[in-house]
Short mmCIF file of the C-alpha atoms (twelve columns), coordinates in Angstrom:
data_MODEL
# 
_entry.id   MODEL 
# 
loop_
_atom_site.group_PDB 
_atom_site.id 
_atom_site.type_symbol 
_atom_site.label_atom_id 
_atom_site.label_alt_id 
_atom_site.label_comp_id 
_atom_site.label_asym_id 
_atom_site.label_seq_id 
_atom_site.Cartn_x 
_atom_site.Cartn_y 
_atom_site.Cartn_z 
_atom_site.pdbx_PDB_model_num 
ATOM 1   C CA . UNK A 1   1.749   -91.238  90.446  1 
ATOM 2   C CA . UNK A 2   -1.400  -93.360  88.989  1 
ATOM 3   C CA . UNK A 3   -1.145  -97.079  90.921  1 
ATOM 4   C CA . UNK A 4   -3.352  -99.865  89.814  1 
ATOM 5   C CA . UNK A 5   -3.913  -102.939 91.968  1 
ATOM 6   C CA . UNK A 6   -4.823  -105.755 88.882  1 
ATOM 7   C CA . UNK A 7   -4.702  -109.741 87.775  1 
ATOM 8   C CA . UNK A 8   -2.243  -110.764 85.669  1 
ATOM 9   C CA . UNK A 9   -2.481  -114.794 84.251  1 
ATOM 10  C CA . UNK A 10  -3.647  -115.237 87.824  1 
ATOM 11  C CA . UNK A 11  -2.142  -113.491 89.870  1 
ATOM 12  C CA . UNK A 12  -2.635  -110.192 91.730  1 
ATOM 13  C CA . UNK A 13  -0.394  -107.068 91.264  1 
ATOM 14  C CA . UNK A 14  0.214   -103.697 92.467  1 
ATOM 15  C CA . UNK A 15  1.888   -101.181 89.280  1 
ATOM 16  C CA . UNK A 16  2.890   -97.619  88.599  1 
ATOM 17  C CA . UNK A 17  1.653   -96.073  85.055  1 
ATOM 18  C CA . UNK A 18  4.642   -95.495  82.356  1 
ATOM 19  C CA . UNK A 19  5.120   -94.537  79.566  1 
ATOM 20  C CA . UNK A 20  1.808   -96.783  78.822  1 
ATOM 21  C CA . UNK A 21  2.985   -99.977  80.390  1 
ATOM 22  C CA . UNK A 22  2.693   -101.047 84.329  1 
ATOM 23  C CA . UNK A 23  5.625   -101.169 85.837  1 
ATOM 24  C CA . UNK A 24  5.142   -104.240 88.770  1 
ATOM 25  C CA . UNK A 25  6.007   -103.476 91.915  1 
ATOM 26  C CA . UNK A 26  7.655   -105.911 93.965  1 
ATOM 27  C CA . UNK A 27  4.381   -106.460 96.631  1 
ATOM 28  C CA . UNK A 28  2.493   -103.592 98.324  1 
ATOM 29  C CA . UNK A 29  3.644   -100.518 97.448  1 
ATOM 30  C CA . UNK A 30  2.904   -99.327  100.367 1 
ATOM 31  C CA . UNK A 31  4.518   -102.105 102.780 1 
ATOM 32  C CA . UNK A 32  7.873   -102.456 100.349 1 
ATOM 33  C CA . UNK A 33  8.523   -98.538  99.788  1 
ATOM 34  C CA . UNK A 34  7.450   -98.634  95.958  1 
ATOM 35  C CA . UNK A 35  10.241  -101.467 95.288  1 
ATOM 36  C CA . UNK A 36  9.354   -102.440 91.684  1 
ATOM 37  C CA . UNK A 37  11.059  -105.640 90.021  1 
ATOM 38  C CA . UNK A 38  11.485  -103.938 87.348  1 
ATOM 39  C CA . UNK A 39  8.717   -105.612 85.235  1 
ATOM 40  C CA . UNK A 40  6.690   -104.148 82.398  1 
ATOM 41  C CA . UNK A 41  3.311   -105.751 81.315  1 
ATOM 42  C CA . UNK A 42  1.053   -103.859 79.088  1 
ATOM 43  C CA . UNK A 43  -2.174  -102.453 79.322  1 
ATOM 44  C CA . UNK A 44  -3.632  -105.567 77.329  1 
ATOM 45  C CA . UNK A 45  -2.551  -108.223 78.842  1 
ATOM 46  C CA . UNK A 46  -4.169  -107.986 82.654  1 
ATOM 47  C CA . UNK A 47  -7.399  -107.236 84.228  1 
ATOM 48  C CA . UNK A 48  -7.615  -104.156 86.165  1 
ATOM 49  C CA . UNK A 49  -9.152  -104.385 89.976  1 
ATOM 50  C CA . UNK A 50  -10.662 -102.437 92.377  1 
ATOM 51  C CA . UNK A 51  -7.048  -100.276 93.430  1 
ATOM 52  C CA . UNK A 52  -7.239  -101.538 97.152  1 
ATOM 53  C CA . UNK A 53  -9.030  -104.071 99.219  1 
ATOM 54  C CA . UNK A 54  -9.330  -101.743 102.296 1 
ATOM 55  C CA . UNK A 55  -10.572 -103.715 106.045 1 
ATOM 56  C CA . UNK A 56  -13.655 -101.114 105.476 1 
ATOM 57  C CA . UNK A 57  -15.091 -99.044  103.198 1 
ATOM 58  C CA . UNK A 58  -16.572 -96.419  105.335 1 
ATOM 59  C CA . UNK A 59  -18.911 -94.043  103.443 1 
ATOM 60  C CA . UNK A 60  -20.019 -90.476  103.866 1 
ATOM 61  C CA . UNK A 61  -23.727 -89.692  103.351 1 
ATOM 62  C CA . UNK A 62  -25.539 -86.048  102.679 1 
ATOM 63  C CA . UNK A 63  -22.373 -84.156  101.618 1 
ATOM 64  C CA . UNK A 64  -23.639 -82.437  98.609  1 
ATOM 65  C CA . UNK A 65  -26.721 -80.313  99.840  1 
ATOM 66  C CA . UNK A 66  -28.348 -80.632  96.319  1 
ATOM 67  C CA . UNK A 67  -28.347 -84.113  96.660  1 
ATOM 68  C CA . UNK A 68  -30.211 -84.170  100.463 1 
ATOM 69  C CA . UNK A 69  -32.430 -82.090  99.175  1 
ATOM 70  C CA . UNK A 70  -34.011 -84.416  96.237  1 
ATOM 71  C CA . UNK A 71  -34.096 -87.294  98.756  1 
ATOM 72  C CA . UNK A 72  -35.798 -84.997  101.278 1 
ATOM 73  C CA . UNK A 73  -33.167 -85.673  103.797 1 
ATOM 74  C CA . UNK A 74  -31.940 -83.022  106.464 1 
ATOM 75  C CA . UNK A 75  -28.607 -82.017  106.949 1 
ATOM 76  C CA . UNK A 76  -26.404 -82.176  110.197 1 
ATOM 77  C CA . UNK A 77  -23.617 -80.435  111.328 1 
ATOM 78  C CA . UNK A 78  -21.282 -83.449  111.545 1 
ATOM 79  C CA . UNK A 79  -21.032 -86.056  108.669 1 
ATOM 80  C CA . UNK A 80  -23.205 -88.371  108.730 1 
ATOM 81  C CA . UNK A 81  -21.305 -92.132  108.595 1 
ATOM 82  C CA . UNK A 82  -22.335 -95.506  107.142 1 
ATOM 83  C CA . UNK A 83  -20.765 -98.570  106.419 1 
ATOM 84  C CA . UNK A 84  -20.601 -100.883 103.213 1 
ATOM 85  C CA . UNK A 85  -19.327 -104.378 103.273 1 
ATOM 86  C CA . UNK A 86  -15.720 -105.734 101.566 1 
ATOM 87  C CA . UNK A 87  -17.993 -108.102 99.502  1 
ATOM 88  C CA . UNK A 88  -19.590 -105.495 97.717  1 
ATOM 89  C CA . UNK A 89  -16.434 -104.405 96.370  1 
ATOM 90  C CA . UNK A 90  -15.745 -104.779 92.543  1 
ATOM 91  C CA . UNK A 91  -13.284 -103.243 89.562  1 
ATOM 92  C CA . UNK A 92  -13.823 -101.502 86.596  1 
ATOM 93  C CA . UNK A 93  -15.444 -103.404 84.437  1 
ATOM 94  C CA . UNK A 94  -17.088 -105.715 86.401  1 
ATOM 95  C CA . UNK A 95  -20.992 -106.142 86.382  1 
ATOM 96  C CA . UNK A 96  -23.430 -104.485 88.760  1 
ATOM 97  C CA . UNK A 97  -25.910 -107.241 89.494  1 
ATOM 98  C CA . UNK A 98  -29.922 -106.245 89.822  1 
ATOM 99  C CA . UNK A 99  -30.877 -108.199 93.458  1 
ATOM 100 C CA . UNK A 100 -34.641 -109.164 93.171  1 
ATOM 101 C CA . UNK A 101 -35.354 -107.669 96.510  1 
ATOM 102 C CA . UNK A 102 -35.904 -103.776 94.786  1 
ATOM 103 C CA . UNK A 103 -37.088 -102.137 92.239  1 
ATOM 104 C CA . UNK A 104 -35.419 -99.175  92.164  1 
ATOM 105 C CA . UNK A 105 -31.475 -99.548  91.872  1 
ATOM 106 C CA . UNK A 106 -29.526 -95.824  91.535  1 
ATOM 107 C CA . UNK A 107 -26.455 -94.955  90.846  1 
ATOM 108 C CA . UNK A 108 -24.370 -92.410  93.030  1 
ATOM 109 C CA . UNK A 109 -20.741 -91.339  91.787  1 
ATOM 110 C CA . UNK A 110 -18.541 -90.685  94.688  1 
ATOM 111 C CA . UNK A 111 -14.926 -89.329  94.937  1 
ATOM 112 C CA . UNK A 112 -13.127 -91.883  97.049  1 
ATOM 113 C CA . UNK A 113 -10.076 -91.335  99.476  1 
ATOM 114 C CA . UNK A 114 -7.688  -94.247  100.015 1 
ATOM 115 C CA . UNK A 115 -5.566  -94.081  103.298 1 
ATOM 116 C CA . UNK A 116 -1.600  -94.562  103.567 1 
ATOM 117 C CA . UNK A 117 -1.227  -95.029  106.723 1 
ATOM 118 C CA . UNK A 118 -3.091  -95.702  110.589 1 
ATOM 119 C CA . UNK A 119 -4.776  -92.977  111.426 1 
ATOM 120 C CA . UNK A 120 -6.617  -92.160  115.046 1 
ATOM 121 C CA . UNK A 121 -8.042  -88.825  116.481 1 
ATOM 122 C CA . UNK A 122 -6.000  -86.619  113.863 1 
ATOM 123 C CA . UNK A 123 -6.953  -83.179  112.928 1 
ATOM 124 C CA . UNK A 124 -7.609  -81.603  109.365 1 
ATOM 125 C CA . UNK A 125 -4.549  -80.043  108.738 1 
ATOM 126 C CA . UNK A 126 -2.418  -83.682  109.036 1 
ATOM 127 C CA . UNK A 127 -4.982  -85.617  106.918 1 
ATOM 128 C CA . UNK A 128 -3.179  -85.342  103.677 1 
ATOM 129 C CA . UNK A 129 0.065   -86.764  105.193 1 
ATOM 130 C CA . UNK A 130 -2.395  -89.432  105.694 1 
ATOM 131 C CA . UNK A 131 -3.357  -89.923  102.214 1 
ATOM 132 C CA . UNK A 132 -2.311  -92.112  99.865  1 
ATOM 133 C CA . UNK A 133 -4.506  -90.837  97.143  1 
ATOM 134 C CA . UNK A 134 -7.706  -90.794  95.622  1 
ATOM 135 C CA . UNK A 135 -9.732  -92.829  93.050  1 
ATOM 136 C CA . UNK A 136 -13.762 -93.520  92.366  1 
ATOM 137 C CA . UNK A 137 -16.671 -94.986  93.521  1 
ATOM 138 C CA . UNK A 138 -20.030 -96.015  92.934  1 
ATOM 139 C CA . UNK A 139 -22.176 -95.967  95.745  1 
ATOM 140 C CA . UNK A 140 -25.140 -98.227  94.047  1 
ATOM 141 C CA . UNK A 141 -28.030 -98.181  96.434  1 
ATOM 142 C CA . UNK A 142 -31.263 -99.622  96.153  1 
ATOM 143 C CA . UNK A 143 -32.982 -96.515  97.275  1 
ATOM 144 C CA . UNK A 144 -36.775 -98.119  97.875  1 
ATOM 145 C CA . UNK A 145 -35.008 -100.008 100.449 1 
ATOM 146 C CA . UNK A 146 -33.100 -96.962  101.673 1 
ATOM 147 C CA . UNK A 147 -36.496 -95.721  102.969 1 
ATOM 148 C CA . UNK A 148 -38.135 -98.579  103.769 1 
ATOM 149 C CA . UNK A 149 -35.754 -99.929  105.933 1 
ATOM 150 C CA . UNK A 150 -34.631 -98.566  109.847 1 
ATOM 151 C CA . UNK A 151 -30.885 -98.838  108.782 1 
ATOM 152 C CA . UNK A 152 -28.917 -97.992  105.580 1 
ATOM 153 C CA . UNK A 153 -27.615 -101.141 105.434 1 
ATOM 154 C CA . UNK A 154 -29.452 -103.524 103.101 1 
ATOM 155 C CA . UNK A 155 -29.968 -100.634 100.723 1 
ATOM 156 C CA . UNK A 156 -25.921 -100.199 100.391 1 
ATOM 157 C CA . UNK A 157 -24.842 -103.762 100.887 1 
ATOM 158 C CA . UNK A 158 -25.944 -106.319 97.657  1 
ATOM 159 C CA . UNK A 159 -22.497 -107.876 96.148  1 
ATOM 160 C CA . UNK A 160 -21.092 -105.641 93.131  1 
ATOM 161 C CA . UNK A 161 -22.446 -101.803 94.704  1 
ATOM 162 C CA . UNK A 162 -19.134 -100.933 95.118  1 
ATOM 163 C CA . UNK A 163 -17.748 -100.625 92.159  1 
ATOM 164 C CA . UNK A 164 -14.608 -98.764  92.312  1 
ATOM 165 C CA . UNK A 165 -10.950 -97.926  90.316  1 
ATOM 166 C CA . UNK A 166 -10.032 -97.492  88.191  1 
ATOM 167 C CA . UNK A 167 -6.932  -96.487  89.818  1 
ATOM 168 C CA . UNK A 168 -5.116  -94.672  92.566  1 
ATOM 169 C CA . UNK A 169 -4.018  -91.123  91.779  1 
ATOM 170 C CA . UNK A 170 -1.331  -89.957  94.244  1 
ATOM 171 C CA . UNK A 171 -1.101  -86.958  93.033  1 
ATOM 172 C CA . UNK A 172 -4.610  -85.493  93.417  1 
ATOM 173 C CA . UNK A 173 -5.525  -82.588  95.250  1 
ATOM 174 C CA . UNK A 174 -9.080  -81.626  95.683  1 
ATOM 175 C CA . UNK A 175 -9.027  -78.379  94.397  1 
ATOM 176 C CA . UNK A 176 -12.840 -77.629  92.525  1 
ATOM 177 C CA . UNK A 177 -12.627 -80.823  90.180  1 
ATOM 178 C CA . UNK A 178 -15.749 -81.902  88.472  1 
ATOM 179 C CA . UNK A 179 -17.346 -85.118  89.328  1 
ATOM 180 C CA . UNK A 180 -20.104 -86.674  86.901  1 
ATOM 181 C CA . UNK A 181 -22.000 -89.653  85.997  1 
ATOM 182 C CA . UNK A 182 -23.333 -91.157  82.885  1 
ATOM 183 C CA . UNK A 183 -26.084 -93.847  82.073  1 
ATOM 184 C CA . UNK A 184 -25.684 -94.993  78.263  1 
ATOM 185 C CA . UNK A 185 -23.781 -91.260  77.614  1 
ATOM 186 C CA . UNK A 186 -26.772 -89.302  78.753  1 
ATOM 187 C CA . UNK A 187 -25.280 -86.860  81.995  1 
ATOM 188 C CA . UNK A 188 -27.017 -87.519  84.853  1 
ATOM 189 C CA . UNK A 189 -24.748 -85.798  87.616  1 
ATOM 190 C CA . UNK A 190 -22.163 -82.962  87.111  1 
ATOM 191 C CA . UNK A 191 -20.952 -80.511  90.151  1 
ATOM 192 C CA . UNK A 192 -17.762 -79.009  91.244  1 
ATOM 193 C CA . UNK A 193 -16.336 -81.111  94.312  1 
ATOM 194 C CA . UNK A 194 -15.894 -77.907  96.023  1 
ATOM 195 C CA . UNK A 195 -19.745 -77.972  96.855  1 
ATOM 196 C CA . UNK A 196 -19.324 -80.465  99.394  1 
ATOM 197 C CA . UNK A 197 -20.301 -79.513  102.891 1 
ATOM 198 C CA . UNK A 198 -17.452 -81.484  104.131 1 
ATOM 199 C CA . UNK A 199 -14.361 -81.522  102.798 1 
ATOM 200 C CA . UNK A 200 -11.812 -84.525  102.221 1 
ATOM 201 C CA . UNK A 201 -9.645  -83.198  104.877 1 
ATOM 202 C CA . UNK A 202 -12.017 -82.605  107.144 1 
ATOM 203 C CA . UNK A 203 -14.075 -86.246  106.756 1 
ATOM 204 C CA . UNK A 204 -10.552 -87.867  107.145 1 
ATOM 205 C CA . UNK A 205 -9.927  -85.972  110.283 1 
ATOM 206 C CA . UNK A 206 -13.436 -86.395  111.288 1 
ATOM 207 C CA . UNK A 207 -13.698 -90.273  110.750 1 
ATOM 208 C CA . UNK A 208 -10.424 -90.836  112.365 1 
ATOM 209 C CA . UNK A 209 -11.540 -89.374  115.667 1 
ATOM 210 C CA . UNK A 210 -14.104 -92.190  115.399 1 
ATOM 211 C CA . UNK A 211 -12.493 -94.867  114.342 1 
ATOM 212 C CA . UNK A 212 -8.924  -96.015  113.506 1 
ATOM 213 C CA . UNK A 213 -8.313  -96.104  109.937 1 
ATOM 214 C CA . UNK A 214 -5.791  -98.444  108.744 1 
ATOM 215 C CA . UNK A 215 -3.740  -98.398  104.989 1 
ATOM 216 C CA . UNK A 216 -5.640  -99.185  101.958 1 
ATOM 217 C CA . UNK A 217 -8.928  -98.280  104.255 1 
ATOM 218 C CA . UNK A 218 -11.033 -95.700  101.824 1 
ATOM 219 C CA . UNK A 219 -13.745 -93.116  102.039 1 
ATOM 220 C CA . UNK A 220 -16.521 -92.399  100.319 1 
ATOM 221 C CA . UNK A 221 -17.496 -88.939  99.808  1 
ATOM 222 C CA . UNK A 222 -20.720 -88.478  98.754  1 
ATOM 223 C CA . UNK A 223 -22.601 -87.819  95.440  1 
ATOM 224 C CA . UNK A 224 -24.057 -84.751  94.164  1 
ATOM 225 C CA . UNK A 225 -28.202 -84.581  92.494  1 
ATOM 226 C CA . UNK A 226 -28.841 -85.997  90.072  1 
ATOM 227 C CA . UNK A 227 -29.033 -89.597  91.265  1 
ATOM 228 C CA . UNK A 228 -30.620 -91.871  88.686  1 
ATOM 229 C CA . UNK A 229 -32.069 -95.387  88.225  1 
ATOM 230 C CA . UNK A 230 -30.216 -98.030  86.252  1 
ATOM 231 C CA . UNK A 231 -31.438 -101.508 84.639  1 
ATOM 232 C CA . UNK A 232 -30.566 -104.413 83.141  1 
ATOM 233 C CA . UNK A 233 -28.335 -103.805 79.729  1 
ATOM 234 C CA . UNK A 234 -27.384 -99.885  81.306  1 
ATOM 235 C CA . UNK A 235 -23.426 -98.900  81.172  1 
ATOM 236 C CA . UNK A 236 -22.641 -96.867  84.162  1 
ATOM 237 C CA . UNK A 237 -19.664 -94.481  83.859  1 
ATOM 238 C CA . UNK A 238 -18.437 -92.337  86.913  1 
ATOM 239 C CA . UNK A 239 -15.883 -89.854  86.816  1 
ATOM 240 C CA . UNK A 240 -13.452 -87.419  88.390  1 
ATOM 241 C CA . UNK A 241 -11.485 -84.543  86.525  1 
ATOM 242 C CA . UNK A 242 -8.159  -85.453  86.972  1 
ATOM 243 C CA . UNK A 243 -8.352  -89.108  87.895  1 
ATOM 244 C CA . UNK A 244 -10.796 -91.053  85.226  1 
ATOM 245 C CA . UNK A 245 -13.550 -92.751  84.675  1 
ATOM 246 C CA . UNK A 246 -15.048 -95.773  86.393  1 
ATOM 247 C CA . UNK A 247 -17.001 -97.925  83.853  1 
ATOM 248 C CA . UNK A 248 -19.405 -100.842 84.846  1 
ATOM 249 C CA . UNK A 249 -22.348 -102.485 82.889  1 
ATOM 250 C CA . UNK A 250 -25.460 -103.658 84.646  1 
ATOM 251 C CA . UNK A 251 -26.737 -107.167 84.258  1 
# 
């Protein structure tokens, strides 16, 4: 099932992909058991969103060895956890803004995991019952402020480095898929998910044994080398075999 959360003359909407129409379901899927009114709006006519507003959008660094290794960052035995804010959240389509502070913005295509339902100290073999499903991200980071800075934070945080969407897929299991990125159509990352050191199930299981994740929450997975910087004018497209590709221009 593909779900996209989306504005239509105004208003906010959660559909289901047929037949290449939405079909509008009546409020949250996930709070209304996938009650749809029974409403079809095409692909033309609304605006498509980031596919959940989550209360956090917790984020998984160093997961692709390949890509610790370029920044010349170690690896630890447990993920390693950081936090970006809800106002750095946008949808496909939307602009990436360049913040004046750095000088060297970078791209990072993540595969993102969007929770179903509260989840607290539960192990790896029960995180996909606590899946919804899985869409993308772009972890945009300004990465001279990543090391010139104690904490993560400022580096991860401007408005618009989230970009994420373009929908949910439900149906999604992690299974070897590619994940890439492009800057203008030039490649700039390609590898199997299937390198990461930490696993979807496991990072769920992990991160709820930490924290309590709640529905709509996500997960950000990590990116694999290849990290690149992006200006002014770039188009940004990140993507995930069997899901689909995130596209955002830079401004």
């Amino acid at each position: 099932m593909r779900i996209a959360r989306f504005n239509h003359n105004g208003e906010v909407k959660y559909g289901v992909f047929d037949e290449g129409e939405l079909v509008v379901f009546k409020d949250h899927p996930l709070a209304h058991d996938y009650e749809t009114t029974g409403e079809r709006i095409a692909f033309d006519e609304i605006r498509f969103l980031a596919p959940t507003f989550p209360s956090k959008i917790v984020c998984i660094g160093k997961n692709y060895a390949a890509h610790a290794n370029e920044l010349g960052l170690s690896i630890e035995s447990e993920p390693t956890i950081f936090f970006k804010p809800t106002s750095a959240l946008v949808g496909p389509g939307e602009a990436i803004l360049i913040p004046p502070q750095s000088n060297q913005i970078e791209l990072e295509a993540e595969l993102t995991i969007v929770i179903s339902k509260f989840a607290k100290n539960i192990t790896k073999e029960q995180a996909p019952e606590y899946i919804w499903g899985f869409t993308i991200s772009n972890d945009v980071t300004a990465r001279d402020l990543q090391f010139s800075d104690d904490q993560w934070a400022r580096s991860k945080a401007f408005d618009t480095f989230c970009p994420m969407g373009p929908w949910i897929e439900t149906d999604f299991v992690p299974n070897g898929q590619i994940i890439s990125s492009t800057i203008d159509g030039i490649q700039h990352q390609s590898a199997s998910i299937d390198t990461m050191l930490h696993d979807p199930y496991e990072i769920v299981a992990y991160v709820s044994q930490n924290m309590t994740l709640v529905p709509g929450d996500v997960i950000l997975t990590g990116t694999p080398a290849g990290i690149s910087r992006i200006v002014a004018g770039n188009t940004v497209e990140c993507s995930v075999e069997g899901i689909g590709t995130l596209s955002n221009p830079v401004r």
